[in-house]
Coordinates of C-alpha atoms in Angstrom, one line a residue:
Chain J
M1 CA -62.6 47.8 13.7
A2 CA -59.6 47.4 15.9
S3 CA -56.3 48.0 14.2
S4 CA -53.8 45.3 14.1
S5 CA -50.6 44.5 12.3
A6 CA -50.4 41.8 9.7
A7 CA -49.6 38.3 10.8
P8 CA -45.9 37.5 10.8
A9 CA -44.5 36.3 7.5
G10 CA -44.7 32.6 7.2
H11 CA -47.2 32.2 9.9
G12 CA -49.8 32.1 7.2
L13 CA -53.6 32.2 7.1
F14 CA -53.9 28.5 7.7
H15 CA -51.4 27.5 10.3
Q16 CA -53.1 24.5 11.9
G17 CA -52.1 21.0 11.0
R18 CA -50.0 21.4 7.9
T19 CA -48.4 18.4 6.3
L20 CA -44.9 18.3 4.8
S21 CA -44.9 15.8 1.9
M22 CA -41.3 14.8 1.1
M23 CA -40.4 13.3 -2.2
L24 CA -36.9 12.1 -1.7
T25 CA -36.7 10.8 -5.3
F26 CA -38.7 10.5 -8.5
A27 CA -37.1 7.1 -9.1
C28 CA -39.5 4.2 -8.7
T29 CA -39.3 0.5 -9.1
A30 CA -42.6 0.7 -11.0
E31 CA -43.3 2.5 -14.3
C32 CA -47.0 2.9 -14.2
S33 CA -48.9 4.2 -17.2
Q34 CA -50.2 7.7 -16.4
C35 CA -48.1 8.0 -13.2
S36 CA -49.1 11.4 -12.1
T37 CA -45.8 12.3 -10.5
L38 CA -44.0 11.2 -13.7
S39 CA -41.9 8.8 -11.6
S40 CA -40.1 5.9 -13.2
P41 CA -37.0 3.7 -12.8
R42 CA -35.3 5.9 -15.4
N43 CA -35.8 9.1 -13.4
R44 CA -32.9 9.2 -10.9
D45 CA -33.5 12.7 -9.5
H46 CA -33.3 12.9 -5.8
L47 CA -33.4 15.5 -3.1
P48 CA -30.1 16.0 -1.2
A49 CA -30.4 14.9 2.3
A50 CA -29.3 18.2 3.7
D51 CA -32.1 20.0 1.9
A52 CA -34.6 17.4 3.1
L53 CA -33.4 17.8 6.7
R54 CA -33.5 21.6 6.5
A55 CA -37.1 21.5 5.3
I56 CA -38.1 19.1 8.1
D57 CA -36.5 21.4 10.6
E58 CA -38.3 24.4 9.2
A59 CA -41.6 22.5 9.1
A60 CA -41.2 21.8 12.8
E61 CA -40.5 25.5 13.5
L62 CA -43.6 26.4 11.6
G63 CA -45.8 24.1 13.6
F64 CA -46.4 21.5 10.9
L65 CA -48.3 18.4 12.1
N66 CA -46.6 15.6 10.2
V67 CA -44.2 14.5 7.4
V68 CA -45.2 12.1 4.7
F69 CA -42.5 10.4 2.7
T70 CA -43.6 9.6 -0.8
G71 CA -42.3 9.8 -4.3
G72 CA -41.2 8.1 -6.5
E73 CA -40.4 5.2 -4.2
A74 CA -38.9 6.7 -1.1
T75 CA -37.3 3.5 0.1
L76 CA -34.9 3.7 -2.8
R77 CA -33.2 6.4 -0.8
W78 CA -33.2 4.1 2.2
D79 CA -30.5 5.7 4.3
D80 CA -31.8 9.2 3.7
L81 CA -35.3 8.0 4.4
L82 CA -34.3 6.6 7.8
T83 CA -32.3 9.7 8.7
C84 CA -35.3 12.0 7.7
I85 CA -37.8 9.9 9.6
G86 CA -35.5 10.1 12.7
R87 CA -35.2 13.8 12.3
A88 CA -38.9 14.4 12.0
S89 CA -39.7 12.1 14.8
G90 CA -37.2 13.8 17.0
H91 CA -39.1 17.1 16.4
G92 CA -42.3 15.4 17.5
L93 CA -43.7 15.3 14.0
R94 CA -45.7 12.3 13.1
T95 CA -44.3 10.4 10.1
R96 CA -45.9 8.3 7.4
L97 CA -44.4 6.4 4.5
V98 CA -46.2 5.7 1.2
T99 CA -44.6 2.8 -0.6
N100 CA -45.3 0.2 -3.2
A101 CA -43.9 -2.6 -1.0
H102 CA -41.3 -3.7 -3.5
W103 CA -39.0 -4.4 -0.6
A104 CA -41.2 -7.1 0.9
L105 CA -39.6 -9.9 -1.2
T106 CA -40.1 -12.5 1.5
P107 CA -42.0 -12.4 4.8
E108 CA -38.6 -12.1 6.6
A109 CA -37.5 -9.2 4.4
A110 CA -40.8 -7.4 5.1
E111 CA -40.4 -7.9 8.8
T112 CA -36.8 -6.6 8.8
A113 CA -37.6 -3.5 6.7
L114 CA -40.6 -2.7 8.8
D115 CA -38.6 -3.0 12.0
R116 CA -35.9 -0.7 10.8
L117 CA -38.5 1.9 9.7
L118 CA -40.3 1.7 13.1
D119 CA -37.1 1.9 15.0
A120 CA -36.3 5.1 13.1
G121 CA -39.6 6.5 14.3
L122 CA -42.1 5.8 11.6
D123 CA -45.7 6.1 12.8
E124 CA -47.8 5.1 9.8
I125 CA -47.3 3.2 6.6
N126 CA -49.5 3.1 3.5
F127 CA -49.2 0.9 0.5
S128 CA -50.1 1.5 -3.1
T129 CA -51.3 -1.2 -5.5
G130 CA -53.6 -1.9 -8.3
D131 CA -53.4 -3.1 -11.9
E132 CA -50.7 -0.6 -12.8
H133 CA -48.5 -1.1 -9.7
A134 CA -49.0 -4.9 -9.8
R135 CA -47.2 -5.1 -13.2
F136 CA -44.1 -4.3 -11.3
V137 CA -44.8 -5.2 -7.7
P138 CA -46.8 -8.4 -7.4
L139 CA -49.9 -8.3 -5.2
P140 CA -48.6 -11.1 -2.8
R141 CA -45.7 -8.8 -2.0
V142 CA -48.0 -6.0 -0.9
A143 CA -50.0 -8.5 1.1
Q144 CA -46.8 -9.6 2.8
A145 CA -45.9 -6.1 3.7
A146 CA -49.4 -5.3 4.9
A147 CA -49.5 -8.5 7.0
A148 CA -46.2 -7.7 8.6
T149 CA -47.5 -4.2 9.4
A150 CA -50.7 -5.6 11.0
R151 CA -48.8 -8.1 13.1
R152 CA -47.0 -5.2 14.7
G153 CA -50.3 -3.7 15.7
L154 CA -50.3 -0.9 13.1
T155 CA -53.0 -0.2 10.6
A156 CA -52.0 -1.1 7.1
H157 CA -53.7 1.3 4.7
V158 CA -53.7 0.0 1.2
M159 CA -54.8 2.2 -1.6
V160 CA -56.0 0.3 -4.6
E161 CA -56.4 1.8 -8.1
L162 CA -60.0 2.1 -9.2
R163 CA -61.1 1.9 -12.8
Q164 CA -64.0 0.2 -14.5
E165 CA -62.0 -2.7 -15.8
R166 CA -59.5 -4.0 -13.3
E167 CA -58.1 -7.2 -11.9
V168 CA -56.7 -6.0 -8.6
T169 CA -59.3 -5.1 -6.1
A170 CA -59.6 -4.5 -2.4
A171 CA -61.4 -7.9 -2.0
R172 CA -58.6 -9.7 -4.0
L173 CA -56.0 -8.2 -1.7
L174 CA -57.8 -9.4 1.4
A175 CA -58.1 -12.8 -0.1
E176 CA -54.3 -13.1 -0.4
P177 CA -52.9 -16.0 1.8
A178 CA -50.6 -13.6 3.7
I179 CA -53.7 -11.7 4.9
Q180 CA -55.9 -14.7 5.4
E181 CA -53.4 -16.3 7.6
L182 CA -53.5 -13.4 10.1
E183 CA -55.3 -13.7 13.3
P184 CA -58.7 -11.9 13.1
E185 CA -57.6 -9.0 15.2
A186 CA -54.6 -8.4 13.0
R187 CA -56.5 -9.0 9.8
A188 CA -58.9 -6.2 10.8
L189 CA -55.9 -3.8 10.7
V190 CA -55.5 -4.4 7.0
R191 CA -57.7 -1.7 5.5
P192 CA -57.7 -1.4 1.7
S193 CA -59.6 1.3 0.0
E194 CA -60.1 2.0 -3.7
S195 CA -59.3 5.4 -5.2
P196 CA -59.8 6.5 -8.8
W197 CA -56.7 6.1 -11.1
M198 CA -56.5 9.3 -13.0
P199 CA -55.1 10.1 -16.4
V200 CA -52.6 13.0 -16.4
K201 CA -54.3 14.6 -19.3
P202 CA -57.0 17.2 -18.7
F203 CA -59.5 16.0 -21.3
K204 CA -58.8 12.2 -21.3
V205 CA -61.8 10.4 -19.8
E206 CA -61.1 7.3 -17.8
R207 CA -63.9 4.7 -17.4
Y208 CA -65.0 4.2 -13.8
P209 CA -67.8 2.3 -12.0
D210 CA -71.1 4.1 -12.0
G211 CA -71.2 7.1 -9.6
V212 CA -67.5 7.7 -9.4
A213 CA -67.1 10.4 -12.0
S214 CA -68.5 13.7 -10.6
R215 CA -71.6 15.4 -11.9
R216 CA -73.4 18.5 -10.8
E217 CA -75.7 16.7 -8.5
D218 CA -72.7 15.4 -6.6
L219 CA -71.4 18.8 -5.7
P220 CA -73.2 18.9 -2.3
K221 CA -71.3 15.8 -1.3
L222 CA -68.0 17.1 -2.5
A223 CA -65.7 18.9 -0.1
G224 CA -63.2 21.6 -0.9
C225 CA -59.7 20.5 -1.6
D226 CA -58.2 19.5 1.7
S227 CA -54.7 19.3 0.3
V228 CA -54.0 22.7 -1.3
L229 CA -52.5 25.1 1.3
Q230 CA -52.5 22.3 3.8
T231 CA -49.8 20.0 2.3
Y232 CA -46.6 21.4 1.0
T233 CA -44.6 18.9 -1.1
V234 CA -40.9 19.1 -1.4
Q235 CA -39.8 17.6 -4.7
P236 CA -36.5 16.0 -5.7
N237 CA -35.6 19.1 -7.7
G238 CA -36.0 21.2 -4.6
R239 CA -39.3 22.8 -5.7
V240 CA -42.1 23.1 -3.3
A241 CA -45.7 22.5 -4.4
A242 CA -48.7 23.9 -2.5
C243 CA -50.6 20.6 -2.4
C244 CA -50.0 16.8 -2.1
G245 CA -49.1 17.0 -5.7
L246 CA -50.8 14.8 -8.3
A247 CA -50.0 16.5 -11.6
M248 CA -48.0 19.2 -9.9
R249 CA -45.2 18.6 -12.3
L250 CA -47.6 19.6 -15.1
V251 CA -49.1 22.6 -13.4
P252 CA -46.5 25.3 -12.8
E253 CA -49.0 27.4 -10.8
L254 CA -48.9 24.8 -8.0
N255 CA -45.2 25.2 -7.6
V256 CA -44.7 28.0 -5.1
G257 CA -41.1 28.0 -4.1
E258 CA -37.9 26.0 -3.4
V259 CA -36.0 24.7 -0.4
A260 CA -32.6 25.1 -1.9
G261 CA -30.2 27.9 -1.0
E262 CA -31.8 31.0 0.5
H263 CA -35.3 29.8 -0.3
T264 CA -37.5 28.6 2.5
L265 CA -40.7 26.8 3.2
R266 CA -41.9 29.9 4.9
T267 CA -41.6 32.0 1.7
A268 CA -43.3 29.2 -0.3
I269 CA -46.3 29.3 2.1
D270 CA -46.6 33.0 1.8
E271 CA -46.4 32.7 -2.0
A272 CA -49.1 30.1 -2.1
E273 CA -51.5 32.0 0.2
D274 CA -51.2 35.0 -1.9
D275 CA -53.1 33.3 -4.7
L276 CA -56.9 33.6 -4.4
L277 CA -57.4 30.7 -6.7
K278 CA -55.8 28.4 -4.2
L279 CA -58.0 29.8 -1.5
W280 CA -60.9 29.1 -3.8
L281 CA -59.8 25.6 -4.5
R282 CA -59.5 25.0 -0.8
A283 CA -63.0 26.4 -0.1
A284 CA -64.9 25.0 -2.9
G285 CA -62.9 22.2 -4.7
P286 CA -62.1 21.9 -8.4
E287 CA -65.4 20.3 -9.4
A288 CA -67.4 23.2 -8.0
I289 CA -65.2 25.7 -9.8
L290 CA -65.6 23.8 -13.0
A291 CA -69.4 23.8 -12.5
W292 CA -69.3 27.6 -11.8
A293 CA -67.2 28.1 -14.9
S294 CA -69.6 26.1 -17.0
D295 CA -72.5 28.3 -15.8
R296 CA -70.6 31.2 -17.2
D297 CA -69.5 29.4 -20.4
P298 CA -71.9 26.6 -21.4
E299 CA -69.2 25.3 -23.8
I300 CA -67.3 24.0 -20.8
A301 CA -68.4 20.4 -20.4
W302 CA -67.1 18.6 -17.3
E303 CA -69.8 16.4 -15.8
G304 CA -69.0 12.7 -15.8
M305 CA -65.4 13.3 -16.9
Y306 CA -63.5 13.2 -13.6
G307 CA -63.3 10.5 -11.0
H308 CA -60.3 12.0 -9.4
R309 CA -60.4 15.6 -8.3
C310 CA -56.8 16.2 -9.1
Q311 CA -57.7 15.6 -12.8
A312 CA -60.5 18.1 -12.4
C313 CA -57.9 20.5 -11.0
L314 CA -55.6 19.8 -13.9
R315 CA -58.5 20.7 -16.3
L316 CA -59.1 23.9 -14.4
Y317 CA -55.5 25.0 -15.0
K318 CA -55.1 23.7 -18.5
D319 CA -58.4 24.6 -20.2
P320 CA -58.3 28.1 -21.7
K321 CA -62.1 28.5 -21.4
V322 CA -62.1 27.7 -17.7
R323 CA -59.1 30.0 -17.2
A324 CA -60.9 32.8 -19.0
A325 CA -64.1 32.3 -17.0
I326 CA -62.1 32.4 -13.7
V327 CA -60.2 35.5 -14.5
D328 CA -63.4 37.2 -15.7
G329 CA -65.6 36.3 -12.8
Y330 CA -63.6 35.5 -9.7
E331 CA -64.1 38.8 -8.0
E332 CA -67.7 38.1 -7.1
E333 CA -66.7 35.0 -5.3
I334 CA -64.2 36.6 -3.0
P335 CA -66.5 37.2 0.0
A336 CA -67.8 33.6 0.0
V337 CA -64.3 32.2 -0.5
V338 CA -62.8 34.2 2.3
Q339 CA -65.6 33.4 4.7
A340 CA -65.4 29.7 3.9
A341 CA -61.7 29.8 4.4
W342 CA -62.0 31.5 7.8
L343 CA -64.8 29.2 8.9
K344 CA -63.0 26.0 7.9
D345 CA -59.5 26.8 9.0
R346 CA -59.7 29.3 11.7
Y347 CA -63.0 29.8 13.5
V348 CA -64.6 26.4 13.6
P349 CA -61.5 24.5 14.6
S350 CA -60.9 27.0 17.5
R351 CA -64.6 27.0 18.4
L352 CA -64.9 23.2 18.4
S353 CA -61.7 23.0 20.4
E354 CA -63.1 25.3 23.0
L355 CA -66.4 23.4 23.1
F356 CA -65.2 19.9 22.9
G357 CA -61.5 19.9 23.4
T358 CA -60.9 18.8 19.9
T359 CA -57.6 19.1 18.2
N360 CA -56.0 18.9 14.8
D361 CA -53.8 16.1 15.9
P362 CA -55.3 13.1 14.1
T363 CA -54.1 10.8 16.8
H364 CA -56.2 12.6 19.4
P365 CA -59.4 10.9 20.3
A366 CA -61.3 14.2 19.7
S367 CA -59.5 15.0 16.5
L368 CA -61.1 17.1 13.8
T369 CA -59.4 14.9 11.3
P370 CA -60.0 11.2 12.0
P371 CA -57.0 9.0 11.5
E372 CA -58.8 7.1 8.7
A373 CA -59.2 10.3 6.8
S374 CA -55.8 11.6 7.5
A375 CA -53.9 8.4 6.8
T376 CA -53.7 8.7 3.1
T377 CA -54.9 11.2 0.7
E378 CA -56.4 10.1 -2.6
A379 CA -53.4 11.7 -4.2
E380 CA -50.9 9.5 -2.5
I381 CA -52.1 6.4 -4.3
A382 CA -50.1 7.3 -7.4
D383 CA -47.1 8.4 -5.6
S384 CA -45.1 5.3 -5.3
Chain F
M1 CA -60.9 46.3 -6.1
P2 CA -58.6 43.5 -7.1
D3 CA -56.3 44.3 -9.9
P4 CA -57.6 43.2 -13.3
I5 CA -55.9 40.1 -14.5
A6 CA -55.7 39.3 -18.2
L7 CA -54.3 36.0 -19.3
D8 CA -52.8 34.7 -22.4
K9 CA -51.9 31.1 -23.0
D10 CA -48.3 31.6 -21.7
R11 CA -49.3 33.3 -18.5
L12 CA -49.8 31.5 -15.2
L13 CA -53.3 31.3 -13.7
L14 CA -52.6 33.1 -10.4
L15 CA -55.1 35.4 -8.9
K16 CA -52.7 37.5 -6.9
N17 CA -53.6 40.7 -5.2
R18 CA -51.2 41.6 -2.5
R19 CA -53.4 44.2 -1.0
L20 CA -56.2 41.7 -0.6
T21 CA -54.2 39.0 0.9
Q22 CA -52.4 41.3 3.3
R23 CA -55.8 42.5 4.3
L24 CA -56.8 38.9 4.9
H25 CA -53.9 38.3 7.2
T26 CA -54.9 41.4 9.2
L27 CA -58.5 40.5 9.1
F28 CA -58.0 36.9 10.3
S29 CA -55.7 38.1 13.0
E30 CA -58.2 40.6 14.2
L31 CA -61.0 38.0 14.0
D32 CA -58.9 35.7 16.2
G33 CA -59.1 38.1 19.1
D34 CA -62.2 40.2 18.5
E35 CA -65.6 38.6 19.3
D36 CA -67.5 41.6 18.0
L37 CA -65.8 41.4 14.7
Q38 CA -66.3 37.7 14.6
R39 CA -70.0 38.3 15.1
A40 CA -70.1 40.9 12.4
F41 CA -68.2 38.6 10.0
M42 CA -70.6 35.8 10.8
Q43 CA -73.6 38.0 10.2
S44 CA -72.2 39.7 7.1
P45 CA -68.9 38.9 5.5
V46 CA -70.0 41.0 2.6
E47 CA -70.0 44.1 4.8
V48 CA -66.8 43.3 6.8
L49 CA -64.8 42.2 3.8
G50 CA -66.5 44.1 1.1
L51 CA -66.0 47.7 2.2
E52 CA -62.2 47.5 2.0
V53 CA -61.7 44.7 -0.5
T54 CA -64.4 44.3 -3.0
G55 CA -65.8 47.8 -3.1
L56 CA -69.3 46.8 -2.1
R57 CA -71.2 49.4 -0.2
L58 CA -73.7 48.3 2.4
D59 CA -73.9 49.5 6.0
R60 CA -74.2 47.0 8.7
S61 CA -78.0 47.1 9.1
Q62 CA -78.5 46.9 5.4
A63 CA -76.2 43.9 5.1
A64 CA -77.9 42.2 8.0
A65 CA -81.3 42.8 6.4
V66 CA -80.1 41.3 3.1
N67 CA -78.7 38.4 4.9
R68 CA -81.9 37.8 6.9
F69 CA -83.8 37.8 3.6
V70 CA -81.4 35.3 2.1
F71 CA -81.8 33.1 5.1
A72 CA -85.5 33.1 4.7
A73 CA -85.0 32.4 1.0
L74 CA -82.9 29.4 1.9
G75 CA -85.7 28.0 3.9
N76 CA -88.1 28.2 0.9
E77 CA -87.5 25.4 -1.4
E78 CA -89.4 26.9 -4.3
F79 CA -87.5 30.2 -4.1
R80 CA -84.2 28.5 -3.6
S81 CA -84.7 26.3 -6.6
W82 CA -85.7 29.3 -8.6
A83 CA -82.6 31.3 -7.6
E84 CA -80.3 28.4 -8.4
A85 CA -81.8 27.7 -11.8
Y86 CA -82.1 31.4 -12.6
D87 CA -78.5 32.1 -12.1
R88 CA -77.6 29.1 -14.2
E89 CA -80.0 29.7 -17.0
H90 CA -80.4 33.4 -17.3
G91 CA -76.9 34.9 -16.7
E92 CA -77.3 37.4 -19.5
R93 CA -80.6 39.1 -18.6
S94 CA -80.9 42.8 -18.1
R95 CA -81.3 44.3 -14.7
E96 CA -84.9 45.1 -15.4
E97 CA -85.6 41.6 -16.4
V98 CA -83.9 40.2 -13.4
L99 CA -85.9 42.5 -11.1
R100 CA -89.2 41.5 -12.8
D101 CA -88.4 37.8 -12.7
F102 CA -87.3 38.1 -9.1
S103 CA -90.5 39.8 -8.0
E104 CA -92.6 37.3 -9.8
A105 CA -90.8 34.4 -8.2
L106 CA -91.1 36.0 -4.8
A107 CA -94.8 36.5 -5.3
R108 CA -95.4 32.9 -6.4
T109 CA -94.0 31.6 -3.1
G110 CA -96.5 33.5 -0.9
D111 CA -94.1 32.8 2.0
P112 CA -94.7 35.1 5.0
A113 CA -91.1 34.7 6.2
L114 CA -89.8 35.8 2.8
M115 CA -92.2 38.7 2.7
R116 CA -91.1 39.9 6.2
G117 CA -87.5 39.5 5.2
L118 CA -88.1 41.6 2.1
L119 CA -89.9 44.3 4.0
T120 CA -87.1 44.5 6.5
M121 CA -84.6 44.7 3.7
L122 CA -86.5 47.5 2.0
D123 CA -86.9 49.3 5.3
S124 CA -83.2 49.3 5.8
G125 CA -82.8 51.3 2.6
V126 CA -81.6 48.6 0.3
R127 CA -82.8 49.1 -3.2
L128 CA -83.7 46.0 -5.2
E129 CA -82.5 47.8 -8.3
D130 CA -79.0 47.8 -6.9
P131 CA -76.9 45.3 -8.9
L132 CA -75.2 44.4 -5.6
V133 CA -78.5 43.1 -4.2
E134 CA -79.1 41.0 -7.2
T135 CA -75.6 39.5 -6.8
I136 CA -76.1 38.8 -3.1
I137 CA -79.6 37.3 -3.4
V138 CA -79.1 35.3 -6.5
K139 CA -75.5 34.4 -6.5
A140 CA -74.1 34.6 -3.0
E141 CA -76.0 31.7 -1.5
S142 CA -72.9 30.2 0.0
I143 CA -72.3 33.4 2.0
A144 CA -75.8 33.2 3.5
I145 CA -75.5 29.6 4.3
G146 CA -72.1 30.1 5.9
N147 CA -73.5 33.0 7.9
W148 CA -76.4 30.9 9.0
F149 CA -74.3 28.0 10.1
I150 CA -71.8 30.1 12.0
Y151 CA -74.5 32.1 13.7
K152 CA -76.1 28.9 14.9
V153 CA -72.8 27.5 16.1
S154 CA -71.8 30.6 17.9
G155 CA -75.2 31.3 19.2
H156 CA -75.5 27.9 21.0
D157 CA -78.8 27.4 19.4
D158 CA -79.6 23.8 18.5
I159 CA -76.0 23.1 18.6
D160 CA -76.3 19.4 19.2
D161 CA -78.0 19.2 15.8
L162 CA -75.4 21.2 14.0
I163 CA -72.0 19.9 15.0
V164 CA -70.9 17.8 12.2
S165 CA -68.1 15.4 11.6
P166 CA -64.9 16.7 10.0
E167 CA -65.5 14.9 6.7
Q168 CA -68.9 16.5 6.5
F169 CA -67.7 20.0 7.3
Q170 CA -66.7 21.1 3.9
R171 CA -70.0 19.7 2.6
I172 CA -72.0 21.6 5.2
S173 CA -73.0 24.6 3.1
R174 CA -75.3 22.7 0.8
Q175 CA -76.6 20.4 3.4
L176 CA -77.6 23.3 5.6
V177 CA -80.2 24.3 3.0
F178 CA -82.3 21.4 4.2
R179 CA -81.9 22.5 7.8
A180 CA -83.0 26.0 6.9
Q181 CA -86.1 24.5 5.3
E182 CA -86.9 22.7 8.5
L183 CA -86.5 25.9 10.5
S184 CA -88.7 27.7 8.0
A185 CA -91.3 25.0 8.2
G186 CA -91.3 25.4 12.0
G187 CA -91.6 29.2 11.8
E188 CA -88.2 29.8 13.2
L189 CA -86.8 31.9 10.4

């Protein structure tokens, strides 16, 4: 084997297509039950603009692909938001805002806000709604914002909370007058999708439609976690999480650094990639690890409990039996985990790039990550 | 070997081993620019990774022979089902029991490809009694599937059938079992 020095610090094992998720504030106009980021109108924590800008600058240096502004409700830090979008855009990073659309009080207000965001350099906008959000931001307001987005030729991704019993659905959003009044071409740009609304307790079981909660037979269909080690989330308290962050405030292991003072995004990445469990989550996903743990300890029951994989991840970190199984048996999984990581994040992207001219840029026609898939992670539904 | 980690309720669940992760940085960098090493890693991550990290001891021909056997096993639905169920249901059996059950399951299949794979493996000097072999055959299915996939991708063999969409990519390992079965049915394994 040829000798070679280690990769430079901060370069990382997985250096293609990272996302910087920026939580400018934990404040939110909504106070949803089971908000997984623990955001609320009463939480006024916010990230100093200087820290946010420094993180954006460093993300650009490290070759990040895009910046997602989420929260809390990022638009509550309106001036900082526009400044940060401008800075990211100036670096050539794609930008996305996840919002609950509280600002779309009237069609005119929606148009004005959108124009200012787009003028600042915003590339994509996603909306969050559902029974919880709609208690604080009425559905017609979301429809107004989505319609204004579509009229500007942008796709309006709308994530709708999914539970067994619910009033707000994707179909109901599409039936809103603001959407119905759109020309067909613009209406086609309003794309709602439903995503499980998760409890932020590891053993609380939410009721979902049939087939949503994972079972062992679903494992072949489930991917590894595409968020961990790919998305780095800067929180209002300056901490950096190694994923898009649902329940990250409840899982200290997911917090890998800070952006304040001498701390950098680079050191946070190094810290995250030093943890084999995060590599394992990336390669296999939390459900597969729970299944593996239950093979070792039959008392670990998990099937049919988790519709949202971030809750399965929360279980993995909080259940002493699962933790014990992992510590006891992870070594035998190392070769498979490492190979899967290499295949997924290094070899196959480069190989496909050579063969087909593909790229990790989701806007590229031959992208490895289609825009639909990259537009909004499941996790982002609960962020605003 | 990774450092042993013992947890209590107040400790963080972090599987940290600086030597291993530093090794991965080096390995991945080497892999980026060394096609021979890529090929070796495709054929046998156990060998490439194992010697320095996990403490496993197989030489290249032995590892390749084990992998070949596992590929053949993947193509045999009966044996694959047995291996999956066996690992799940009989985790506490003794080495002797595992070897006996393994032999019986192998014999029940009557699959010539499996038998050839077994003979090749035995010819390479691998001993079935070795706990490592049990681990590889019964538990390391994903390694073999990953090997198989990457071998096919890099080998330009049936590539049109194997390139998958991004959202499928992470799911590929399980799905490839079915492709392995097709190849087996066609006598290509």
